[in-house]
């Protein structure tokens, strides 16, 4: 099976702009989670979607949003970009996000905000 | 909520030497523990996980970890490391009161030298 794919891999934006990142989960996986990775804060959970519904959300401002489509593909959007949003954004998928289920990570999208 | 502390930010070790990467967790509920590895410019790959049962967990690439409830620890070990083990290692915890999102430690950078 193909792994988790994320597009684009690299992105440069300027402050105030908005950005949309895309994630295609492993075939058959219905849960998609997003994480932000920065040198200062480490890996932080953004949100998780299952069957097009947001089931869980981390402690991020409302500028960060996401959605999931019927084919389980997911997008996350960041509006009004700030310099501090520069990070590696990782997407992970799992079959159902059940107890102890393994999350499979994509390679990430590296976002640089200037 | 659950949290994880990785006690060493960097661990230098010589090739073929044993290594232990330390992880302590805190939680008021039953937890599930994970170790992930991240190679440069890649996403995270699961090494092993503890859900229940035997406290000694064996993973990929010769790694193993021991769950110690009394010491709230989940240390990762390998008896003989290779140059190719050079990477960032993350301990993570999830539990029922966090919606099973992964809470990651800050990571330990393992540097293996000849």
CSV table of C-alpha atoms in Angstrom, one decimal, chain A residues 9-10 35 37 40-43 45 48 56 88 90 97-103 105-107 110, chain B residues 32 34 36 38 41-46 49 51 88 90 94 98-106:
chain,number,residue,atom,x,y,z
A,9,UNK,CA,6.3,19.3,0.5
A,10,UNK,CA,7.6,22.8,0.8
A,35,UNK,CA,0.5,17.8,14.0
A,37,UNK,CA,6.5,20.4,14.6
A,40,UNK,CA,10.8,25.3,20.2
A,41,UNK,CA,7.5,23.6,20.9
A,42,UNK,CA,8.2,20.2,19.5
A,43,UNK,CA,5.3,18.1,18.1
A,45,UNK,CA,-1.5,17.9,18.1
A,48,UNK,CA,-8.2,14.7,14.2
A,56,UNK,CA,-10.6,16.1,18.7
A,88,UNK,CA,6.8,21.2,9.7
A,90,UNK,CA,2.7,16.4,9.7
A,97,UNK,CA,-8.1,6.0,15.6
A,98,UNK,CA,-9.1,3.3,18.1
A,99,UNK,CA,-7.4,2.6,21.4
A,100,UNK,CA,-3.7,2.2,20.9
A,101,UNK,CA,-3.9,2.2,17.2
A,102,UNK,CA,-0.7,3.0,15.3
A,103,UNK,CA,-0.7,6.3,13.5
A,105,UNK,CA,2.9,9.6,9.4
A,106,UNK,CA,3.5,11.3,6.1
A,107,UNK,CA,6.7,13.1,5.2
A,110,UNK,CA,7.5,22.4,5.6
B,32,UNK,CA,-0.7,3.8,25.8
B,34,UNK,CA,4.8,4.7,21.9
B,36,UNK,CA,8.7,6.9,17.1
B,38,UNK,CA,12.3,10.5,12.7
B,41,UNK,CA,13.6,15.3,6.3
B,42,UNK,CA,11.2,12.4,6.9
B,43,UNK,CA,8.0,11.8,8.8
B,44,UNK,CA,7.8,9.7,12.0
B,45,UNK,CA,8.0,5.9,11.9
B,46,UNK,CA,6.7,3.7,14.8
B,49,UNK,CA,4.2,0.5,21.4
B,51,UNK,CA,-0.8,-1.2,25.1
B,88,UNK,CA,15.6,11.9,16.4
B,90,UNK,CA,10.2,10.6,20.2
B,94,UNK,CA,-2.1,8.7,24.6
B,98,UNK,CA,-7.1,13.1,25.4
B,99,UNK,CA,-9.2,11.5,22.7
B,100,UNK,CA,-6.3,9.2,21.9
B,101,UNK,CA,-4.3,12.1,20.4
B,102,UNK,CA,-0.5,11.5,20.7
B,103,UNK,CA,1.3,13.7,23.3
B,104,UNK,CA,4.9,13.8,22.3
B,105,UNK,CA,8.1,14.4,24.3
B,106,UNK,CA,10.6,17.0,23.1
